[in-house]
Amino acid sequence: MTDEIGWRFPFLNDGTREGFNVAALDMFKSERLQALVREMIQNSLDARLDKDAPVVVRLTLHDEYDLASTGFNELRQYFEAALAIERTDDGKAFYTRAIGQIGDGKVSMLGVHDYNTKGLTGPTYDPPSDPQSGPWLALVKGAGMTFKDSNAALGSFGHGSRAPFAMSELRTLFYFSRIATEDGLQQRFQGKSILQSVPLNGVTGDDQWSVATGYFGRRDRCLPLLGTEIPTWVTNARPESSSGSPSIGTSIFIPEPFEVDPPDVMWAQIKLAVVANFYYAVLKGKLIVYLPDGIIDADNVAQTLDELTPLLDLLKPTDKVLERLESARTVRHAELDGVLELDGFGAVTWHIRLEGMVSRRVGVARGNGMLITRRAEKLQKFPGMRPFDLFVCVEGDLGSELLRKLENPEHTEFAFDRINDPAERKKAESAYTAFTEAVRELIRSNASIEKVDSEAVDDLDDFFRAEFGAGPQDEKGEPSRAMRIVARKVRSHRENKPTQVPGTETDDGSGGGAVGKNEGTGGGTSSGGAGQGTGTGRGSVTTGLPVRELRIVRHDPSSGIADVAFTPVDASRKNLVLLRSGESETRRILFRTEEESREDGPWRESLAIDDLSATARKTLKLEFKPEDLEFAIEGRLVP
């Protein structure tokens, strides 16, 4: 390695100093492996070369690489400089672990390789005089950038490029791409590390601070290595076909990946991610995935889903993953399917499952078939319908482009406020409403509750007439001797409404009590979100909106540690309270977070959750008093 080649973290030049926390990276931490599979395969599908052939994605794991030629000893100096100034516990732990992992210059490496793709094309340097961009610059040198050949492509924010960084315990990646040019095949290689701003005097001797992101390659302008400059381990690590001919496409190498021990569990988790997110894409022959222990393609994707089902207890998927699997099962076991053709929207393929269903859900995919959400706006409540599970894929470019504009960066939900221009937002709302109405009509056509015919019940006729008066008349105008049985949905009086629990008020009516008997006494009254009012004694304290589908799973029967999952009804209330419901009282219970539990911190009655999103499932790990977990527990969100 020459002086011209190595790691470089550019000068900050009196700009904004960047810390350890990176929001675009942190949002993938809760589902690292799932996010990696979703984002990497999505990008590969968007770069498809031959539209008549499937995209192939191959994953590999190598235990050790001698990376002296990739400058890991040099990178270690930046880790040490960052550790010296870092103040957060998370940051210190990260840098300490990273320094230990690369101490001998050998690291494990997870590789994700794609084929039948265009590779990372476009310029590798972006001079101000020629501000064009392309896939290489957007992925390797960009932040929040995206570059897609089609407006309907799955990626839309550029945040997905951070998903593989969240998978690396070193927050470092290596990019290798082989592309077709007028002069033949060109090979490009570059490393990238996202750390934090550090003083460079102890690393390079410069009296400057660095930016947070550094690159391995040619130090001049942080350019990639080309052709014979690329280390041999890189080209050797990309699997080729049996012919050995170099293939166009991209390989991304993730050093020291999380969640790889034991490897067989990791590969099963990856299979689960592929099936849960891309079942339809694989089934339609758009995608093939190779793993060390087998292949997932159109011929065996159904079998793969069936084989994963008995492994779910071992793999412990999150509620989000279990939800996505239901859409895969719907495509697998659909009783009816078809295609909708919508004006101004395009083709929408659909599959519906009715038998044995206990809920009403619609899974929405777009583009090449990646499942986006099962809680789409305006497709969540279906009164008067029998339980069903519906999967729809918006394959038309116009419809896919519209949904892309509504997606959040994680590609997991739709929201109209993502469109800033009011006129464009109104147009999008109109088109989206037409789409949802077409989907609802499809559901009405296939999942309406059947009316039960009138049935004579002579033996009960006198009883019902005596108790309830005249019933419906027959065609002669005489009282009918028939009972009509109809389906009716019973709504909870508390659904989507602020609820109250009895509580103890203070003299000023501020409603400070958390415990109250159902038959409470006293002349005090209270109203408003905080239970404000006048008088003393017992009153009722408004506690906000109930959460939906609260699920509490205890880790061990003798402990108070449990996983808590719920779905908010809106995003305006950010404070979670949990209440114990008994026969004679309802009261708030004490709990604490996983971090507070480790540090034996204080117990709390509520928890502020800043990243709540309406209708997006939230999962927490909390500690409770063990006796409280013996009761039914309610969850509510308060302002």
XYZ file of C-alpha atoms in Angstrom:
639
model
C 0.000 0.000 0.000
C 1.565 3.293 -1.126
C 1.332 6.710 0.504
C -1.244 7.675 -2.123
C -3.566 4.851 -1.034
C -5.130 4.556 2.414
C -7.792 5.967 4.732
C -8.655 9.639 4.697
C -11.140 11.556 6.855
C -11.373 14.998 5.186
C -10.880 18.239 7.106
C -13.884 19.736 8.872
C -12.783 23.251 7.796
C -14.667 24.978 10.633
C -17.895 23.237 9.668
C -20.334 21.417 11.945
C -18.671 18.949 14.290
C -20.379 15.563 14.041
C -20.921 13.278 17.029
C -21.204 9.529 17.458
C -24.990 9.263 17.037
C -26.260 9.046 13.445
C -30.052 9.132 13.121
C -30.133 7.582 9.624
C -28.095 4.654 10.983
C -29.798 4.285 14.356
C -33.247 3.728 12.807
C -32.087 0.307 11.542
C -30.645 -0.971 14.834
C -33.824 -2.622 16.101
C -33.919 -5.007 13.108
C -30.385 -5.033 11.758
C -30.558 -8.254 9.757
C -34.083 -7.633 8.489
C -33.136 -4.087 7.438
C -29.991 -5.323 5.706
C -31.874 -7.893 3.638
C -34.699 -5.481 2.767
C -32.464 -2.601 1.718
C -29.779 -4.581 -0.109
C -32.172 -6.713 -2.157
C -34.348 -3.680 -2.875
C -31.348 -1.836 -4.335
C -30.397 -4.860 -6.427
C -33.928 -5.185 -7.832
C -33.869 -1.501 -8.759
C -30.635 -1.996 -10.724
C -31.937 -4.973 -12.746
C -30.115 -5.283 -16.075
C -32.070 -7.868 -18.111
C -35.778 -7.389 -17.363
C -36.537 -10.891 -18.636
C -34.171 -12.594 -16.175
C -34.203 -12.625 -12.361
C -31.863 -10.609 -10.193
C -29.560 -12.967 -8.291
C -28.335 -12.116 -4.796
C -25.732 -14.300 -3.103
C -24.638 -13.995 0.546
C -21.338 -15.325 1.867
C -19.548 -15.368 5.215
C -15.782 -15.653 5.581
C -14.332 -16.092 9.048
C -11.093 -14.169 8.526
C -9.463 -11.818 6.071
C -5.938 -10.466 6.277
C -6.752 -6.838 5.628
C -3.362 -5.202 5.887
C -3.859 -4.140 2.269
C -7.085 -2.387 3.305
C -5.519 -0.207 5.995
C -7.116 -1.551 9.169
C -4.138 -0.582 11.296
C -4.550 2.962 10.028
C -8.288 2.916 10.694
C -7.569 1.804 14.242
C -5.910 5.179 14.906
C -9.189 6.940 14.128
C -11.036 4.613 16.505
C -8.528 5.477 19.228
C -8.791 9.234 18.562
C -12.589 8.999 18.776
C -12.474 6.960 21.995
C -10.279 9.611 23.607
C -12.957 12.306 23.193
C -16.168 10.255 23.358
C -18.339 10.800 26.449
C -21.343 8.519 25.925
C -21.328 4.961 27.248
C -22.552 3.585 23.915
C -19.791 5.362 22.019
C -17.055 4.259 24.410
C -18.235 0.654 24.270
C -18.347 0.736 20.458
C -14.813 2.081 20.021
C -13.328 -0.178 22.693
C -14.857 -3.248 21.058
C -13.820 -2.124 17.561
C -10.204 -1.594 18.600
C -10.095 -5.096 20.058
C -11.646 -6.677 16.978
C -9.109 -5.293 14.520
C -6.121 -5.623 16.805
C -4.614 -8.439 14.736
C -5.715 -7.069 11.354
C -8.109 -9.966 10.702
C -11.875 -9.686 10.725
C -14.867 -11.772 9.679
C -16.648 -10.533 6.580
C -20.270 -10.866 5.438
C -20.569 -10.428 1.686
C -23.704 -9.491 -0.291
C -23.228 -9.936 -4.043
C -25.702 -9.235 -6.853
C -25.857 -10.371 -10.490
C -27.924 -9.344 -13.511
C -27.615 -5.781 -12.238
C -25.997 -2.721 -13.806
C -23.499 -2.224 -11.007
C -22.672 1.137 -9.479
C -22.368 3.237 -12.613
C -21.855 6.969 -13.028
C -18.975 9.304 -12.128
C -16.750 8.648 -9.100
C -15.973 12.336 -8.537
C -18.431 15.220 -8.460
C -16.691 18.494 -9.400
C -18.736 21.686 -8.949
C -18.348 22.448 -12.635
C -20.170 19.221 -13.553
C -22.658 18.449 -10.784
C -24.029 15.264 -12.316
C -24.600 12.243 -10.104
C -25.165 8.532 -10.449
C -25.503 5.316 -8.440
C -21.837 5.260 -7.355
C -21.857 8.757 -5.895
C -25.340 8.370 -4.387
C -24.438 5.164 -2.549
C -20.744 5.532 -1.733
C -20.239 9.283 -1.400
C -23.779 10.491 -0.642
C -25.848 10.961 2.516
C -29.627 11.099 2.081
C -29.133 10.880 -1.695
C -30.785 8.445 -4.051
C -30.414 7.779 -7.748
C -32.898 5.492 -9.498
C -33.492 4.863 -13.188
C -37.245 4.879 -12.546
C -39.406 7.120 -10.387
C -41.237 3.965 -9.359
C -38.063 2.298 -8.048
C -38.285 1.016 -4.502
C -35.602 3.195 -2.934
C -36.630 6.786 -2.488
C -34.693 8.528 0.263
C -31.114 7.240 0.175
C -31.301 6.352 3.882
C -31.203 2.655 3.012
C -27.474 2.920 2.349
C -27.054 3.131 6.145
C -28.645 -0.286 6.807
C -25.455 -2.318 6.180
C -23.487 0.094 8.407
C -25.886 -0.748 11.252
C -25.021 -4.408 10.615
C -21.254 -3.821 11.038
C -19.739 -3.712 14.518
C -17.089 -1.421 12.999
C -19.575 0.865 11.156
C -17.415 0.227 8.089
C -18.137 -1.148 4.607
C -16.237 -2.007 1.445
C -17.846 -1.496 -1.976
C -16.773 -3.411 -5.078
C -18.557 -2.956 -8.406
C -17.920 -4.168 -11.927
C -19.632 -2.131 -14.649
C -19.792 -2.047 -18.443
C -18.187 0.968 -20.146
C -17.350 1.890 -23.729
C -13.827 0.597 -23.061
C -14.980 -2.734 -21.613
C -15.491 -3.838 -18.016
C -14.310 -1.492 -15.257
C -13.738 -2.495 -11.627
C -14.151 -0.029 -8.741
C -13.412 -0.478 -5.040
C -13.676 1.790 -2.009
C -13.996 1.540 1.778
C -16.188 3.806 3.896
C -16.372 4.279 7.668
C -18.882 6.395 9.631
C -17.423 7.396 13.001
C -17.425 10.982 14.327
C -15.349 14.167 14.035
C -11.926 13.718 15.641
C -8.859 15.958 16.128
C -6.314 14.899 13.524
C -3.156 16.067 15.302
C -2.735 12.636 16.894
C -3.457 10.749 13.686
C -2.107 12.629 10.672
C -0.336 15.486 12.477
C -2.706 18.077 10.980
C -3.961 20.847 13.253
C -7.531 20.229 12.100
C -10.701 18.358 13.016
C -12.073 15.745 10.629
C -15.560 15.089 9.365
C -17.269 11.941 10.659
C -17.039 9.902 7.425
C -13.776 8.604 6.010
C -12.845 6.643 2.885
C -10.334 4.018 1.909
C -8.920 4.397 -1.594
C -6.839 7.059 -3.273
C -6.352 9.827 -0.737
C -6.554 12.485 -3.441
C -10.237 13.515 -3.539
C -11.126 10.251 -1.740
C -11.342 8.438 -5.069
C -11.856 4.660 -5.470
C -9.221 2.168 -6.520
C -9.522 0.884 -10.086
C -8.420 -2.280 -11.890
C -5.162 -3.734 -10.650
C -5.037 -1.341 -7.672
C -7.838 -3.339 -6.010
C -6.666 -5.832 -3.328
C -6.818 -9.438 -4.544
C -8.969 -10.590 -1.601
C -11.801 -8.462 -2.989
C -12.031 -10.080 -6.435
C -11.403 -13.532 -4.942
C -14.277 -13.070 -2.475
C -16.904 -12.353 -5.152
C -18.352 -15.701 -6.304
C -18.507 -16.123 -10.054
C -20.337 -18.527 -12.309
C -18.962 -21.958 -13.128
C -17.330 -20.480 -16.215
C -15.315 -18.127 -14.017
C -16.087 -15.162 -16.265
C -16.151 -11.798 -14.453
C -19.741 -10.712 -13.855
C -21.265 -7.248 -13.897
C -22.745 -6.291 -10.544
C -21.899 -5.139 -7.034
C -20.480 -6.738 -3.893
C -20.712 -5.090 -0.484
C -18.525 -6.444 2.318
C -19.552 -5.942 5.946
C -16.664 -6.429 8.413
C -17.462 -7.901 11.839
C -21.213 -8.308 11.262
C -23.655 -8.510 14.163
C -25.759 -11.614 14.851
C -23.593 -14.213 13.077
C -23.134 -16.621 15.973
C -24.190 -19.338 15.487
C -24.033 -19.085 11.677
C -26.844 -21.579 11.038
C -29.236 -19.381 13.009
C -28.071 -16.323 11.059
C -28.766 -18.036 7.724
C -32.214 -19.066 8.969
C -32.862 -15.445 9.979
C -31.838 -14.312 6.491
C -34.185 -16.872 4.910
C -36.933 -15.534 7.152
C -36.206 -11.969 6.014
C -36.240 -12.966 2.330
C -39.515 -14.876 2.606
C -41.258 -12.266 4.795
C -40.330 -9.319 2.556
C -39.832 -10.729 -0.957
C -42.025 -13.835 -1.210
C -44.005 -12.390 -4.119
C -40.858 -11.186 -5.952
C -39.292 -14.657 -5.677
C -42.520 -16.422 -6.663
C -42.837 -14.289 -9.814
C -39.297 -15.110 -10.903
C -37.918 -11.615 -10.305
C -35.462 -12.689 -7.605
C -33.266 -15.676 -6.694
C -31.284 -15.761 -3.435
C -28.301 -18.049 -2.867
C -27.165 -18.930 0.665
C -24.389 -21.319 1.737
C -26.991 -23.956 2.664
C -29.274 -23.630 -0.339
C -31.229 -21.527 -2.775
C -34.539 -19.660 -2.574
C -36.269 -19.436 -5.948
C -39.722 -19.665 -7.501
C -39.670 -23.473 -7.380
C -39.028 -23.806 -3.641
C -40.060 -20.523 -1.975
C -43.330 -22.103 -0.779
C -41.423 -25.031 0.692
C -38.980 -22.605 2.343
C -41.874 -20.782 4.011
C -43.290 -24.085 5.287
C -39.895 -25.182 6.643
C -39.400 -21.903 8.507
C -42.728 -22.078 10.337
C -41.655 -24.653 12.974
C -38.423 -22.664 13.572
C -40.149 -19.467 14.677
C -39.804 -20.259 18.398
C -36.049 -20.588 17.905
C -35.676 -17.524 15.665
C -37.864 -15.280 17.874
C -39.004 -12.913 15.107
C -40.399 -9.521 16.065
C -44.077 -8.728 15.688
C -43.218 -6.822 12.497
C -41.671 -9.929 10.947
C -44.597 -12.121 12.008
C -46.951 -9.620 10.371
C -44.979 -9.717 7.112
C -45.021 -13.512 7.153
C -48.817 -13.410 7.087
C -48.688 -11.707 3.698
C -46.348 -14.420 2.442
C -48.794 -17.048 3.702
C -51.642 -15.261 1.941
C -49.848 -15.456 -1.403
C -48.944 -19.075 -0.606
C -52.478 -20.170 0.380
C -54.670 -17.678 -1.489
C -58.189 -18.903 -2.178
C -58.786 -16.190 -4.769
C -56.480 -13.964 -6.811
C -56.627 -11.630 -9.773
C -55.597 -8.322 -11.294
C -57.173 -4.879 -10.997
C -56.604 -2.339 -13.764
C -57.029 1.179 -12.381
C -57.072 4.285 -14.577
C -54.094 6.492 -13.853
C -52.679 3.892 -11.470
C -51.925 0.777 -13.449
C -52.072 -2.929 -12.665
C -52.653 -4.128 -9.107
C -52.323 -7.877 -8.533
C -54.118 -9.348 -5.514
C -54.378 -12.515 -3.426
C -56.912 -13.074 -0.630
C -57.169 -15.660 2.148
C -60.443 -16.165 4.047
C -60.552 -19.526 5.783
C -59.300 -19.563 9.346
C -58.621 -15.825 9.522
C -59.173 -13.949 12.804
C -58.222 -10.423 11.720
C -58.657 -8.092 8.741
C -55.399 -7.007 7.148
C -54.196 -5.666 3.800
C -50.527 -6.026 2.862
C -49.331 -3.565 0.222
C -46.290 -4.071 -2.007
C -45.175 -2.085 -5.001
C -42.639 -2.114 -7.801
C -40.729 -5.374 -7.893
C -42.717 -6.948 -5.068
C -41.183 -5.962 -1.718
C -43.868 -5.804 0.987
C -44.112 -2.228 2.293
C -46.794 -2.260 4.976
C -49.758 -4.138 6.412
C -51.192 -1.004 8.013
C -51.640 1.279 5.047
C -53.500 4.562 5.423
C -57.258 4.098 4.827
C -56.881 0.323 4.694
C -57.068 -0.617 8.359
C -60.734 -0.874 9.383
C -63.347 -2.946 7.577
C -66.684 -2.974 9.426
C -69.161 -5.565 8.237
C -66.491 -7.763 6.665
C -65.595 -11.297 7.680
C -61.946 -11.817 8.755
C -59.571 -11.925 5.787
C -55.982 -11.364 4.746
C -55.348 -9.576 1.450
C -52.069 -8.976 -0.369
C -51.927 -6.404 -3.165
C -48.925 -5.469 -5.294
C -49.054 -2.176 -7.181
C -47.089 -3.103 -10.286
C -48.066 -0.198 -12.525
C -45.420 2.530 -12.698
C -47.836 5.396 -12.002
C -49.250 3.763 -8.899
C -45.849 2.641 -7.673
C -44.454 6.145 -8.128
C -47.321 7.604 -6.098
C -46.812 5.182 -3.214
C -43.067 5.877 -3.275
C -43.788 9.541 -2.534
C -45.857 8.574 0.508
C -43.360 6.159 2.057
C -41.314 6.831 5.169
C -37.511 6.294 4.909
C -37.735 2.754 6.290
C -40.317 1.854 3.575
C -42.776 0.587 6.200
C -45.762 2.990 6.062
C -47.495 5.682 3.987
C -48.172 9.275 5.072
C -49.505 12.199 3.015
C -47.562 14.791 5.028
C -44.388 13.523 3.373
C -45.430 15.586 0.309
C -44.650 19.231 1.029
C -46.447 20.901 -1.880
C -50.172 21.316 -0.975
C -51.395 20.991 -4.571
C -49.334 17.863 -5.194
C -50.444 16.425 -1.849
C -54.107 16.961 -2.708
C -53.629 15.259 -6.070
C -51.856 12.352 -4.400
C -54.636 12.006 -1.818
C -57.227 11.838 -4.581
C -55.341 9.149 -6.518
C -54.595 7.166 -3.363
C -58.239 7.350 -2.253
C -59.322 5.930 -5.612
C -56.852 3.081 -5.097
C -58.084 2.315 -1.581
C -61.718 2.451 -2.691
C -60.951 -0.093 -5.407
C -59.299 -2.317 -2.804
C -62.283 -1.932 -0.467
C -64.684 -2.853 -3.266
C -62.563 -5.928 -3.910
C -62.868 -6.841 -0.222
C -66.637 -6.216 -0.232
C -66.976 -8.508 -3.229
C -65.135 -11.352 -1.533
C -65.369 -10.942 2.243
C -68.814 -9.493 3.025
C -70.622 -11.275 5.833
C -73.363 -13.411 4.317
C -76.927 -12.625 5.413
C -78.633 -15.507 7.132
C -82.096 -16.383 5.805
C -85.145 -15.796 8.007
C -85.986 -18.789 10.151
C -89.344 -19.459 11.879
C -89.128 -20.022 15.637
C -92.744 -20.729 16.655
C -91.893 -21.899 20.142
C -90.334 -18.546 21.039
C -92.787 -16.304 19.235
C -94.995 -15.510 22.211
C -91.981 -14.868 24.372
C -90.447 -12.322 21.994
C -93.770 -10.578 21.311
C -94.443 -10.287 25.015
C -91.083 -8.856 25.805
C -90.354 -6.699 22.790
C -93.703 -5.884 21.184
C -94.584 -6.364 17.553
C -91.809 -7.546 15.346
C -91.414 -7.182 11.592
C -94.515 -7.705 9.443
C -94.962 -10.331 6.790
C -96.077 -9.573 3.227
C -99.780 -9.539 4.313
C -99.138 -6.904 6.938
C -99.491 -9.365 9.822
C -96.850 -9.632 12.544
C -94.129 -11.936 11.306
C -93.457 -15.218 13.095
C -89.814 -15.173 12.041
C -86.644 -14.124 13.818
C -84.142 -12.389 11.550
C -80.503 -13.088 12.377
C -78.079 -10.457 11.148
C -74.375 -9.883 11.636
C -73.450 -6.910 13.725
C -70.076 -5.606 14.797
C -69.933 -4.575 18.429
C -67.702 -1.568 18.923
C -65.940 -0.826 22.138
C -67.145 2.409 23.641
C -63.519 3.196 24.359
C -62.156 2.681 20.850
C -60.129 5.738 19.776
C -61.578 7.822 22.615
C -59.873 9.261 25.697
C -60.700 7.050 28.664
C -60.741 7.709 32.373
C -59.789 5.724 35.424
C -60.679 6.640 38.974
C -57.962 8.520 40.759
C -57.222 10.560 43.843
C -57.318 14.307 43.331
C -55.396 16.856 45.277
C -57.016 19.855 46.910
C -56.407 21.928 43.809
C -58.010 19.317 41.578
C -54.780 18.479 39.754
C -55.562 14.781 39.755
C -52.361 13.387 41.174
C -53.598 9.949 42.241
C -52.877 6.837 40.283
C -54.946 4.379 42.295
C -58.710 4.438 42.545
C -61.571 2.162 43.507
C -64.233 1.675 40.901
C -66.926 2.643 43.375
C -65.026 5.803 44.412
C -66.724 8.374 46.611
C -66.424 12.044 47.267
C -67.654 15.173 45.667
C -64.593 16.143 43.658
C -64.856 16.544 39.905
C -62.180 16.629 37.255
C -61.937 17.185 33.538
C -59.354 17.702 30.811
C -56.222 15.818 29.928
C -54.656 16.191 33.384
C -57.735 15.697 35.445
C -58.064 19.374 36.289
C -61.076 20.489 38.272
C -62.251 21.745 41.623
C -63.007 20.166 44.948
C -61.419 17.338 46.843
C -61.880 13.615 47.193
C -62.118 10.995 44.534
C -62.528 11.858 40.886
C -61.561 10.433 37.513
C -58.266 11.129 35.793
C -58.127 11.268 32.007
C -55.426 8.888 30.832
C -55.373 9.360 27.060
C -55.983 6.891 24.247
C -55.730 3.112 24.687
C -53.040 1.485 22.561
C -54.040 -1.286 20.185
C -52.945 -4.910 20.338
C -50.911 -4.640 23.546
C -48.783 -7.747 23.896
C -46.607 -8.493 26.952
C -44.364 -11.553 26.782
C -42.551 -12.476 29.982
C -38.971 -13.695 29.572
C -39.084 -15.985 32.600
C -41.947 -16.935 34.959
C -39.937 -15.847 37.995
C -38.716 -12.497 36.658
C -40.314 -9.175 35.850
C -38.511 -8.714 32.500
C -40.882 -8.709 29.545
C -41.117 -7.633 25.908
C -43.917 -5.089 25.459
C -45.352 -4.479 21.980
C -48.214 -2.204 20.992
C -49.605 -0.076 18.182
C -50.404 3.629 18.803
C -53.654 5.064 17.490
C -52.040 8.388 16.629
C -48.682 10.140 16.944
C -49.704 13.104 19.095
C -49.417 11.345 22.461
C -45.915 10.250 23.348
C -46.074 9.094 26.988
C -46.830 5.438 27.694
C -48.611 4.469 30.922
C -49.519 0.914 31.887
C -52.432 0.064 34.169
C -53.229 -3.032 36.169
C -56.863 -4.071 35.828
C -58.469 -6.043 38.643
C -62.001 -6.768 39.720
C -62.201 -3.731 41.971
C -59.528 -1.293 40.878
C -57.518 0.041 37.967
C -54.230 1.684 38.737
C -50.976 2.651 37.113
C -48.137 0.198 37.643
C -44.450 0.887 38.036
C -41.882 -0.214 35.485
C -38.446 0.717 34.183
C -36.466 0.402 30.962
C -33.850 -2.231 30.237
C -31.051 0.294 30.824
C -32.593 1.494 34.078
C -32.936 -2.127 35.190
C -29.245 -2.860 34.540
C -28.245 0.174 36.599
C -30.846 -0.555 39.304
C -32.406 2.813 38.508
C -35.648 4.246 39.856
C -39.070 2.905 38.914
C -41.352 5.070 36.783
C -45.073 5.478 36.105
C -44.747 6.670 32.509
C -42.232 6.615 29.663
C -41.759 9.302 27.021
C -41.211 7.733 23.578
C -40.138 10.351 21.040
C -40.010 8.073 17.993
C -43.625 6.903 18.116
C -45.319 6.874 14.733
C -49.047 6.493 14.215
C -50.021 2.906 13.333
C -46.359 1.733 13.436
C -45.774 -1.186 15.816
C -43.508 -0.329 18.788
C -41.563 -2.882 20.839
C -39.849 -2.244 24.199
C -38.075 -4.366 26.805
C -39.246 -3.374 30.292
C -38.959 -4.611 33.875
C -42.073 -4.861 36.061
C -42.819 -5.830 39.626
C -43.425 -9.584 39.130
C -46.754 -9.504 40.964
C -48.139 -6.921 38.506
C -47.663 -9.340 35.622
C -50.220 -11.667 37.204
C -52.968 -9.159 36.328
C -54.498 -8.026 33.053
C -52.614 -4.923 31.884
C -53.878 -2.024 29.794
C -51.680 0.404 27.876
C -52.504 4.050 27.163
C -50.729 7.008 25.607
C -51.091 10.409 27.242
C -49.978 13.853 25.994
